[in-house]
Coordinates of C-alpha atoms in Angstrom, one line a residue:
Chain E
M1 CA -13.5 22.5 39.7
D2 CA -15.2 19.6 41.3
W3 CA -12.1 17.8 42.6
S4 CA -14.0 14.8 43.9
A5 CA -14.9 13.9 40.3
L6 CA -11.3 13.5 39.3
P7 CA -9.9 9.9 39.1
S8 CA -6.8 9.1 41.1
T9 CA -4.5 9.7 38.1
S10 CA -2.6 13.0 38.2
W11 CA -4.3 15.8 36.3
V12 CA -2.8 18.9 34.8
C13 CA -4.3 22.3 34.0
V14 CA -2.7 24.0 31.0
E15 CA -3.2 27.7 30.1
M16 CA -3.3 27.6 26.3
K17 CA -1.0 30.0 24.6
A18 CA -1.5 29.3 20.9
V19 CA -3.8 26.8 19.2
P20 CA -3.6 26.2 15.4
W21 CA -6.6 25.8 13.2
N22 CA -5.9 22.9 10.9
P23 CA -7.9 21.5 8.0
A24 CA -8.7 18.5 10.2
D25 CA -10.3 20.8 12.7
M26 CA -12.4 22.3 10.0
N27 CA -13.5 18.9 8.8
S28 CA -14.2 17.9 12.4
V29 CA -16.6 20.9 12.8
Q30 CA -18.2 20.0 9.4
G31 CA -18.8 16.6 10.7
T32 CA -16.8 15.0 7.9
Y33 CA -13.7 14.0 9.9
A34 CA -13.2 10.5 11.2
I35 CA -13.4 11.6 14.8
L36 CA -15.3 14.5 16.2
S37 CA -13.9 16.8 18.8
Q38 CA -14.7 14.9 21.9
S39 CA -13.6 17.0 24.8
H40 CA -13.1 13.6 26.6
F41 CA -13.0 15.2 30.0
S42 CA -16.0 17.6 29.6
P43 CA -18.6 15.3 28.2
K44 CA -21.4 17.9 28.4
R45 CA -19.9 20.2 25.8
T46 CA -17.8 19.9 22.7
V47 CA -14.8 22.0 22.1
A48 CA -12.8 22.2 18.9
G49 CA -9.0 22.0 18.7
S50 CA -6.8 19.0 18.5
S51 CA -3.3 20.6 19.1
G52 CA -1.7 23.6 20.5
I53 CA 0.8 24.7 23.1
G54 CA 0.4 26.1 26.6
V55 CA 1.9 26.5 30.1
V56 CA 1.1 24.3 33.1
S57 CA -0.8 26.5 35.6
E58 CA -2.0 24.0 38.2
M59 CA -2.1 20.3 38.9
T60 CA -3.3 17.6 41.3
A61 CA -0.8 16.2 43.8
S62 CA 1.1 13.1 42.6
K63 CA 4.5 11.7 43.2
D64 CA 5.0 10.6 39.6
N65 CA 3.9 13.8 37.9
R66 CA 6.3 14.7 35.1
F67 CA 5.3 18.4 35.2
A68 CA 6.0 21.5 37.2
V69 CA 4.0 24.7 37.1
G70 CA 5.4 26.9 34.3
D71 CA 6.4 24.0 32.0
W72 CA 5.6 24.5 28.4
V73 CA 3.6 21.6 26.9
T74 CA 1.9 20.3 23.8
V75 CA -0.9 17.8 23.2
A76 CA -0.5 14.0 23.3
Q77 CA -4.2 13.2 22.9
P78 CA -6.3 13.5 19.7
G79 CA -9.5 15.5 20.0
L80 CA -8.6 17.1 23.4
G81 CA -10.6 20.3 22.5
T82 CA -7.8 22.8 22.9
M83 CA -9.7 25.9 21.8
R84 CA -10.3 27.3 25.3
S85 CA -8.3 29.5 27.6
S86 CA -7.3 26.5 29.8
V87 CA -7.7 22.8 29.7
W88 CA -7.8 20.3 32.6
A89 CA -6.7 16.8 31.5
P90 CA -4.9 13.8 32.8
A91 CA -1.1 14.2 32.8
S92 CA -0.9 11.6 30.0
S93 CA -2.6 14.1 27.6
W94 CA 0.5 16.3 27.7
I95 CA 4.0 16.3 26.4
K96 CA 6.7 18.6 27.7
I97 CA 8.3 21.1 25.3
S98 CA 11.9 21.7 26.4
R99 CA 13.0 25.3 25.9
G100 CA 9.3 26.1 25.2
S101 CA 9.5 29.7 26.5
E102 CA 12.5 30.5 24.4
L103 CA 10.9 28.9 21.2
F104 CA 7.7 30.9 21.8
E105 CA 9.5 34.2 22.2
K106 CA 11.5 33.6 19.1
H107 CA 8.9 32.1 16.7
G108 CA 5.6 33.3 18.2
D109 CA 2.2 31.5 17.7
G110 CA 3.6 29.6 14.7
I111 CA 5.6 27.3 16.9
S112 CA 2.3 25.7 18.0
T113 CA 2.0 24.0 14.7
I114 CA 5.3 22.2 14.5
F115 CA 4.4 19.4 16.9
Q116 CA 1.4 18.0 15.0
L117 CA 2.3 19.1 11.5
G118 CA 6.0 18.5 12.0
G119 CA 5.3 15.1 13.6
T120 CA 3.2 14.2 10.6
A121 CA 6.0 15.2 8.2
L122 CA 8.7 13.5 10.2
R123 CA 6.8 10.2 10.5
M124 CA 5.9 10.1 6.8
L125 CA 9.5 10.7 5.8
R126 CA 10.8 8.1 8.2
D127 CA 8.3 5.2 8.5
F128 CA 7.5 4.1 5.0
Q129 CA 10.8 4.2 3.1
V130 CA 14.4 4.3 4.0
L131 CA 15.6 7.7 2.6
R132 CA 19.2 8.1 1.8
P133 CA 21.1 11.3 1.2
G134 CA 20.6 12.2 -2.5
D135 CA 17.1 10.6 -2.7
C136 CA 14.2 12.7 -3.9
V137 CA 10.8 13.0 -2.4
I138 CA 7.9 14.4 -4.4
Q139 CA 4.7 15.9 -2.9
N140 CA 1.6 17.9 -3.7
A141 CA 0.3 20.5 -1.3
G142 CA 3.9 21.8 -0.9
N143 CA 2.6 25.1 0.5
S144 CA 0.6 23.4 3.3
G145 CA 1.9 23.3 6.8
V146 CA 2.9 19.7 6.6
G147 CA 4.3 20.1 3.1
W148 CA 6.4 23.0 4.3
M149 CA 7.6 21.1 7.3
A150 CA 8.4 18.1 5.1
S151 CA 10.5 20.3 2.8
Q152 CA 12.5 21.6 5.7
L153 CA 13.0 18.2 7.2
A154 CA 14.1 16.8 3.8
A155 CA 16.6 19.6 3.3
A156 CA 18.0 18.9 6.8
H157 CA 18.8 15.3 5.7
D158 CA 20.1 16.2 2.2
V159 CA 17.0 14.8 0.5
S160 CA 15.6 16.7 -2.5
M161 CA 12.0 17.7 -2.3
V162 CA 10.0 18.7 -5.4
S163 CA 6.6 20.1 -4.6
L164 CA 3.6 20.4 -6.9
V165 CA 1.7 23.5 -5.8
R166 CA -1.4 25.3 -7.1
R167 CA 0.3 28.6 -7.7
G168 CA 3.9 28.7 -8.8
T169 CA 4.9 31.7 -6.7
R170 CA 7.5 31.1 -4.1
S171 CA 9.2 33.1 -1.5
A172 CA 12.9 33.5 -1.5
E173 CA 13.0 31.8 1.9
K174 CA 11.3 28.7 0.5
E175 CA 13.3 28.7 -2.7
D176 CA 16.5 28.0 -0.7
L177 CA 14.9 24.9 0.7
C178 CA 13.0 23.2 -2.0
D179 CA 11.9 23.3 -5.6
Q180 CA 8.2 24.2 -6.0
A181 CA 6.4 24.1 -9.3
S182 CA 2.9 24.5 -10.6
L183 CA 1.7 21.7 -12.8
Q184 CA 3.3 22.8 -16.1
D185 CA 6.7 23.2 -14.5
F186 CA 6.6 20.2 -12.3
R187 CA 8.0 17.8 -14.7
R188 CA 10.7 20.3 -15.7
E189 CA 11.7 20.6 -12.1
L190 CA 11.8 16.9 -11.7
Q191 CA 14.2 16.7 -14.7
L192 CA 16.7 18.6 -12.6
V193 CA 16.8 15.8 -10.1
S194 CA 16.2 13.0 -12.6
H195 CA 19.4 11.3 -11.5
R196 CA 18.1 11.0 -8.0
P197 CA 15.9 8.0 -6.8
R198 CA 12.3 8.9 -6.3
V199 CA 11.1 6.5 -3.7
L200 CA 8.5 8.4 -1.7
A201 CA 5.6 10.7 -2.5
L202 CA 3.4 12.6 -0.1
N203 CA -0.2 13.3 -1.1
A204 CA -2.7 15.6 0.6
V205 CA -4.8 16.4 -2.4
G206 CA -6.1 13.2 -4.0
G207 CA -7.8 12.9 -7.4
D208 CA -5.5 13.1 -10.5
S209 CA -2.9 14.9 -8.4
A210 CA -2.2 11.7 -6.5
G211 CA -2.2 9.7 -9.7
K212 CA 0.5 12.1 -11.2
L213 CA 2.7 11.5 -8.2
V214 CA 2.4 7.7 -8.5
K215 CA 3.4 7.9 -12.2
L216 CA 6.5 9.9 -11.3
L217 CA 7.7 7.5 -8.6
D218 CA 10.4 5.0 -9.2
R219 CA 9.8 1.2 -9.1
H220 CA 9.0 0.0 -5.5
G221 CA 8.1 3.5 -4.4
T222 CA 5.5 4.5 -1.9
L223 CA 2.7 7.1 -2.0
V224 CA 1.7 8.2 1.5
T225 CA -1.7 9.9 1.8
Y226 CA -2.3 12.2 4.7
G227 CA -5.1 14.4 3.3
G228 CA -7.7 14.7 0.6
M229 CA -8.2 18.4 0.1
S230 CA -9.6 18.1 -3.4
M231 CA -12.4 15.9 -1.8
K232 CA -11.9 13.5 -4.8
P233 CA -10.8 9.9 -4.5
L234 CA -7.2 9.1 -5.6
S235 CA -7.0 8.0 -9.2
I236 CA -4.3 5.3 -9.3
S237 CA -3.3 3.4 -12.4
A238 CA -3.4 -0.4 -12.0
G239 CA -0.3 -0.8 -14.1
H240 CA 1.8 1.2 -11.7
L241 CA 0.7 -0.9 -8.8
I242 CA 1.3 -4.2 -10.6
F243 CA 4.3 -3.5 -12.8
Q244 CA 6.1 -0.8 -10.8
D245 CA 5.3 -2.4 -7.5
I246 CA 4.1 1.0 -6.1
K247 CA 2.5 0.9 -2.6
V248 CA -0.3 3.3 -1.6
V249 CA -0.8 3.8 2.1
G250 CA -2.2 6.3 4.5
Y251 CA -0.8 8.2 7.5
W252 CA -2.9 9.5 10.4
N253 CA -1.1 11.4 13.1
S254 CA -3.9 10.7 15.7
R255 CA -3.4 6.9 15.2
W256 CA 0.3 7.3 15.6
M257 CA -0.2 9.1 18.8
L258 CA -2.6 6.5 20.1
Q259 CA -0.3 3.7 19.2
H260 CA 2.9 5.1 20.6
S261 CA 3.9 5.6 24.2
L262 CA 4.3 8.9 25.9
S263 CA 8.1 8.4 25.9
Q264 CA 8.1 7.9 22.2
Q265 CA 6.0 11.0 21.7
Q266 CA 8.3 12.9 24.1
A267 CA 11.3 11.8 22.0
M268 CA 9.8 13.0 18.8
T269 CA 8.8 16.3 20.4
D270 CA 12.4 16.8 21.6
E271 CA 13.7 16.0 18.1
L272 CA 11.4 18.6 16.5
V273 CA 12.5 21.2 19.1
D274 CA 16.1 20.5 18.3
L275 CA 15.6 21.0 14.5
Chain B
M1 CA 19.0 -26.8 -34.3
D2 CA 22.3 -25.0 -34.4
W3 CA 23.9 -26.7 -31.4
S4 CA 27.0 -24.6 -31.5
A5 CA 25.0 -21.5 -30.7
L6 CA 23.9 -22.9 -27.4
P7 CA 25.7 -21.7 -24.2
S8 CA 27.1 -24.3 -21.9
T9 CA 24.1 -24.4 -19.6
S10 CA 21.9 -27.4 -20.1
W11 CA 19.0 -26.8 -22.5
V12 CA 15.7 -28.6 -22.7
C13 CA 13.2 -29.0 -25.5
V14 CA 9.6 -29.2 -24.5
E15 CA 6.8 -30.4 -26.7
M16 CA 3.9 -28.1 -25.7
K17 CA 0.7 -29.9 -24.8
A18 CA -1.6 -27.0 -23.7
V19 CA -1.0 -23.3 -23.7
P20 CA -3.6 -20.9 -22.1
W21 CA -4.5 -17.6 -23.6
N22 CA -4.6 -15.1 -20.7
P23 CA -5.7 -11.4 -20.7
A24 CA -2.0 -10.6 -20.2
D25 CA -1.1 -12.3 -23.4
M26 CA -3.8 -10.3 -25.2
N27 CA -2.4 -7.0 -23.7
S28 CA 1.1 -8.1 -24.8
V29 CA 0.0 -8.5 -28.4
Q30 CA -1.9 -5.2 -28.1
G31 CA 1.4 -3.6 -27.0
T32 CA -0.2 -2.4 -23.8
Y33 CA 1.5 -4.9 -21.4
A34 CA 4.5 -4.0 -19.3
I35 CA 6.7 -6.6 -21.1
L36 CA 6.4 -7.8 -24.7
S37 CA 6.7 -11.4 -25.6
Q38 CA 10.3 -11.7 -26.0
S39 CA 11.1 -15.2 -27.1
H40 CA 14.4 -14.7 -25.3
F41 CA 16.0 -17.5 -27.1
S42 CA 14.8 -16.8 -30.7
P43 CA 15.6 -13.1 -31.0
K44 CA 14.6 -12.9 -34.7
R45 CA 10.9 -13.6 -34.1
T46 CA 8.4 -12.9 -31.4
V47 CA 6.1 -15.6 -30.2
A48 CA 3.2 -15.1 -27.9
G49 CA 2.4 -17.2 -24.8
S50 CA 3.8 -16.8 -21.3
S51 CA 2.6 -20.1 -19.7
G52 CA 1.6 -23.6 -20.6
I53 CA 2.5 -27.2 -20.0
G54 CA 4.4 -29.7 -22.1
V55 CA 6.5 -32.8 -22.1
V56 CA 10.3 -32.9 -22.3
S57 CA 11.3 -34.4 -25.7
E58 CA 15.0 -33.7 -25.9
M59 CA 17.9 -32.1 -24.0
T60 CA 21.5 -31.3 -24.1
A61 CA 23.8 -33.5 -22.0
S62 CA 24.5 -32.3 -18.5
K63 CA 25.2 -33.9 -15.2
D64 CA 23.0 -31.5 -13.2
N65 CA 20.0 -31.7 -15.5
R66 CA 16.9 -32.0 -13.3
F67 CA 14.8 -33.5 -16.2
A68 CA 14.3 -36.7 -18.1
V69 CA 12.6 -37.2 -21.4
G70 CA 8.9 -37.7 -20.8
D71 CA 8.8 -35.4 -17.8
W72 CA 5.8 -33.0 -17.6
V73 CA 6.9 -29.4 -17.1
T74 CA 5.5 -25.9 -16.8
V75 CA 7.1 -22.4 -17.4
A76 CA 9.4 -20.7 -14.9
Q77 CA 10.3 -17.8 -17.2
P78 CA 8.1 -14.8 -18.1
G79 CA 7.6 -14.1 -21.8
L80 CA 9.0 -17.4 -23.0
G81 CA 6.8 -17.5 -26.1
T82 CA 5.0 -20.8 -25.5
M83 CA 2.6 -20.7 -28.4
R84 CA 4.5 -23.1 -30.6
S85 CA 4.6 -26.8 -30.9
S86 CA 8.0 -27.1 -29.1
V87 CA 10.2 -24.8 -27.2
W88 CA 14.0 -25.0 -26.7
A89 CA 15.1 -23.1 -23.6
P90 CA 17.6 -23.4 -20.8
A91 CA 16.7 -25.9 -18.1
S92 CA 16.2 -23.0 -15.7
S93 CA 13.1 -21.9 -17.7
W94 CA 11.2 -25.0 -16.7
I95 CA 9.6 -26.5 -13.6
K96 CA 8.7 -30.2 -13.3
I97 CA 5.1 -31.1 -12.7
S98 CA 4.8 -34.2 -10.6
R99 CA 2.0 -36.6 -11.7
G100 CA 1.7 -34.4 -14.8
S101 CA 0.5 -37.1 -17.1
E102 CA -2.2 -38.2 -14.6
L103 CA -3.4 -34.6 -14.1
F104 CA -3.5 -34.0 -17.9
E105 CA -5.6 -37.1 -18.4
K106 CA -8.0 -36.2 -15.6
H107 CA -8.4 -32.5 -16.2
G108 CA -7.4 -31.9 -19.8
D109 CA -6.1 -28.6 -21.2
G110 CA -7.5 -26.7 -18.3
I111 CA -4.7 -28.0 -16.1
S112 CA -2.3 -25.7 -18.0
T113 CA -3.8 -22.7 -16.3
I114 CA -3.3 -23.6 -12.7
F115 CA 0.4 -22.9 -12.5
Q116 CA 0.3 -19.3 -13.4
L117 CA -3.3 -18.4 -12.4
G118 CA -3.2 -20.6 -9.3
G119 CA 0.2 -19.3 -8.4
T120 CA -1.1 -15.7 -8.6
A121 CA -4.1 -16.6 -6.4
L122 CA -2.0 -18.5 -3.9
R123 CA 0.6 -15.7 -3.6
M124 CA -2.0 -13.0 -3.2
L125 CA -3.8 -15.0 -0.4
R126 CA -0.5 -15.7 1.4
D127 CA 1.9 -12.8 0.9
F128 CA 0.0 -9.7 2.0
Q129 CA -2.1 -10.6 5.0
V130 CA -2.1 -13.5 7.5
L131 CA -5.4 -15.2 6.8
R132 CA -6.9 -17.2 9.6
P133 CA -9.7 -19.8 9.4
G134 CA -12.9 -17.8 9.5
D135 CA -11.6 -14.7 7.8
C136 CA -13.3 -13.4 4.7
V137 CA -11.7 -12.3 1.5
I138 CA -13.6 -10.1 -1.0
Q139 CA -12.8 -9.8 -4.7
N140 CA -14.1 -8.6 -8.0
A141 CA -13.6 -10.6 -11.2
G142 CA -14.7 -13.6 -9.3
N143 CA -15.4 -15.5 -12.5
S144 CA -11.9 -14.9 -13.9
G145 CA -9.3 -17.7 -13.8
V146 CA -7.4 -16.2 -10.9
G147 CA -10.7 -15.3 -9.1
W148 CA -11.9 -18.9 -9.5
M149 CA -8.6 -20.3 -8.3
A150 CA -8.6 -17.9 -5.3
S151 CA -12.1 -19.1 -4.4
Q152 CA -11.0 -22.7 -4.3
L153 CA -7.8 -22.0 -2.4
A154 CA -9.8 -19.9 0.2
A155 CA -12.4 -22.7 0.6
A156 CA -9.6 -25.2 1.1
H157 CA -8.3 -23.1 4.1
D158 CA -11.8 -22.4 5.6
V159 CA -11.6 -18.7 4.5
S160 CA -14.9 -17.2 3.1
M161 CA -14.7 -15.7 -0.3
V162 CA -17.4 -13.2 -1.5
S163 CA -17.0 -12.3 -5.2
L164 CA -18.4 -9.3 -7.0
V165 CA -19.2 -10.5 -10.6
R166 CA -20.7 -8.8 -13.6
R167 CA -23.5 -11.3 -14.0
G168 CA -25.0 -12.9 -10.9
T169 CA -25.5 -16.3 -12.5
R170 CA -23.5 -19.1 -10.9
S171 CA -23.1 -22.7 -11.4
A172 CA -24.0 -25.2 -8.8
E173 CA -20.4 -26.3 -8.7
K174 CA -19.2 -22.8 -7.8
E175 CA -22.1 -22.2 -5.4
D176 CA -20.6 -24.8 -3.1
L177 CA -17.3 -23.0 -3.0
C178 CA -18.0 -19.4 -2.8
D179 CA -20.6 -16.7 -2.7
Q180 CA -20.9 -14.7 -5.9
A181 CA -23.0 -11.7 -6.3
S182 CA -23.7 -9.0 -8.8
L183 CA -23.4 -5.4 -7.6
Q184 CA -26.9 -5.1 -6.1
D185 CA -26.6 -8.3 -4.2
F186 CA -22.9 -7.9 -3.1
R187 CA -23.6 -6.1 0.1
R188 CA -26.3 -8.5 1.0
E189 CA -24.0 -11.4 0.6
L190 CA -21.4 -9.7 2.7
Q191 CA -24.0 -9.3 5.4
L192 CA -24.1 -13.1 5.7
V193 CA -20.4 -13.1 6.6
S194 CA -20.5 -9.8 8.5
H195 CA -19.2 -11.4 11.6
R196 CA -16.0 -12.4 9.8
P197 CA -12.9 -10.2 9.6
R198 CA -12.5 -8.8 6.1
V199 CA -8.7 -8.2 5.9
L200 CA -8.0 -8.8 2.2
A201 CA -9.5 -7.8 -1.2
L202 CA -8.4 -8.9 -4.6
N203 CA -8.9 -6.5 -7.5
A204 CA -8.6 -7.2 -11.2
V205 CA -11.0 -4.6 -12.5
G206 CA -10.0 -1.1 -11.2
G207 CA -12.2 2.0 -11.4
D208 CA -15.1 2.3 -8.9
S209 CA -15.1 -1.5 -8.4
A210 CA -11.7 -1.3 -6.7
G211 CA -13.0 1.6 -4.6
K212 CA -16.0 -0.4 -3.5
L213 CA -13.8 -3.2 -2.3
V214 CA -11.7 -0.8 -0.3
K215 CA -14.8 0.6 1.4
L216 CA -15.8 -2.9 2.5
L217 CA -12.5 -3.8 4.0
D218 CA -12.0 -3.8 7.7
R219 CA -9.4 -1.5 9.3
H220 CA -5.8 -2.3 8.4
G221 CA -7.0 -4.4 5.4
T222 CA -5.1 -4.7 2.1
L223 CA -6.3 -4.4 -1.5
V224 CA -4.1 -6.3 -3.9
T225 CA -4.4 -5.4 -7.5
Y226 CA -3.4 -7.9 -10.2
G227 CA -5.3 -6.6 -13.2
G228 CA -7.2 -3.6 -14.6
M229 CA -9.8 -5.1 -16.9
S230 CA -12.0 -2.0 -16.9
M231 CA -8.9 0.0 -18.2
K232 CA -9.8 2.7 -15.6
P233 CA -7.6 3.8 -12.8
L234 CA -8.5 2.7 -9.3
S235 CA -10.7 5.2 -7.5
I236 CA -9.6 5.1 -3.8
S237 CA -11.0 7.3 -1.0
A238 CA -8.3 9.2 0.9
G239 CA -10.3 8.7 4.1
H240 CA -10.0 4.9 3.9
L241 CA -6.2 5.1 3.4
I242 CA -5.8 7.6 6.3
F243 CA -8.4 6.6 8.9
Q244 CA -8.9 2.9 8.1
D245 CA -5.2 2.3 7.5
I246 CA -6.0 0.5 4.2
K247 CA -3.0 -0.5 2.1
V248 CA -3.2 -0.7 -1.7
V249 CA -0.5 -2.8 -3.4
G250 CA 0.0 -4.7 -6.6
Y251 CA 0.9 -8.3 -7.5
W252 CA 2.7 -9.3 -10.7
N253 CA 3.4 -13.0 -11.1
S254 CA 6.3 -12.4 -13.5
R255 CA 8.1 -10.4 -10.9
W256 CA 7.5 -13.1 -8.3
M257 CA 9.0 -15.6 -10.7
L258 CA 12.0 -13.5 -11.4
Q259 CA 12.6 -12.8 -7.7
H260 CA 12.3 -16.4 -6.5
S261 CA 14.5 -19.4 -7.0
L262 CA 13.7 -22.4 -9.0
S263 CA 13.4 -24.5 -5.9
Q264 CA 10.8 -22.0 -4.5
Q265 CA 8.9 -22.1 -7.8
Q266 CA 9.1 -25.9 -7.7
A267 CA 7.7 -26.0 -4.2
M268 CA 4.8 -23.9 -5.2
T269 CA 4.1 -26.0 -8.3
D270 CA 4.2 -29.1 -6.1
E271 CA 1.7 -27.4 -3.7
L272 CA -0.7 -26.6 -6.5
V273 CA -0.5 -30.1 -7.9
D274 CA -1.4 -31.5 -4.5
L275 CA -4.5 -29.3 -4.0

């Protein structure tokens, strides 16, 4: 390490323990994502990976360093390039995971996904509509990482989740938490919660699937898009925008991270750990 | 007139002078509009017409009546059924037009359109984005009534308007006020105002046309839909919602009228008269 090249800010080296491979990482490698993996701090090479968890192994001296060697951390910086054994980056690129060791032992590699995917699910459930106990949220991509996190978060707040999935199979574990249905069953499942307000829909597919969600929203509802896995544009009826006052918006976790302070990111990470 | 059937509220009879025929009226007759013409106060028959101007010819006695015989008025009530020679309705269904006689003499029948179409244009320009002098608004249906009103309102506030129209012909009168371009010229026209922020787009067409507007908006911009003349759903790229933070919403003048007080409607009518 060429220490003289480091700026005066405190830097932290993290030994990566688990790095998830998300659709966004795939798109980034394909060159179709909005930002490329930038490896901000190693400009001569590009490294994939935008999230993950690890353990602090080394750091530069600083009075205000929030970290100690051995701390578990996750990523606070989009496009950090986490797919390497260790990552040197400014302290501001990291968020501490309280009880990280315990979580990793209990849940294994999978725990690395909850900070980005869980954060996406949490923000979408919280930032676009006020959800009250008894409300119903509908989504496609119910078996995706975010969809699955959203189902769990909804269940924890007494909000019903009905998920449109490609294949109607479901595990007993998931059945307890949410209703999942392939297209032909989706409306029937919705009938079961027809007395509940449907104010929010989460879309990661696009195309007609997004249009179907819009048609099933109540008046003044919101469709939040966080992915476009079908690679097709959303097909939205003008009538639903005009007469039902439906709003169609997007959520991008990287923007949320860039627009929010480290303490806000830390608070959300703590909340996800506690769930 | 069976006076005994009238409720105690003050009622006003208006001799209609000019009633516009809008696309929404056509859709209403076709049965494809969100509300049918209801002729609220003549339940045994249905009469078309949701806007128009007229002169107060008669009214029931009331201390708080805002009107006098001879006043010019326009409609404050969706689906009133204005396509008849005179309309009896509660006073709350009408809004006074100051200098109505003068406007009608100067502009003729056309003045009847400005309260609904101008109101739609004004609300869309004002309620979804803060427009600053120098900003640029883009729209399709630039030759429609609302599109044409929006162009004039934008020009009055030093906001550029670039309109996508089906045929690129334009009158000298319109050329002074806004840039209009058929599809092949649209991007070129936009180049001329490329230094201006494009924060708002108005869509009355749907389909790919709406998608094109979205692609040309700046980050954090808003697409407002007030019509779907192509009868095709809007085709919206997921990437623009997610990465550019574009919002897609709808505007419906009837909802605005129902959600706002008579004094707010009166204030907007006065503003449109003064333009």
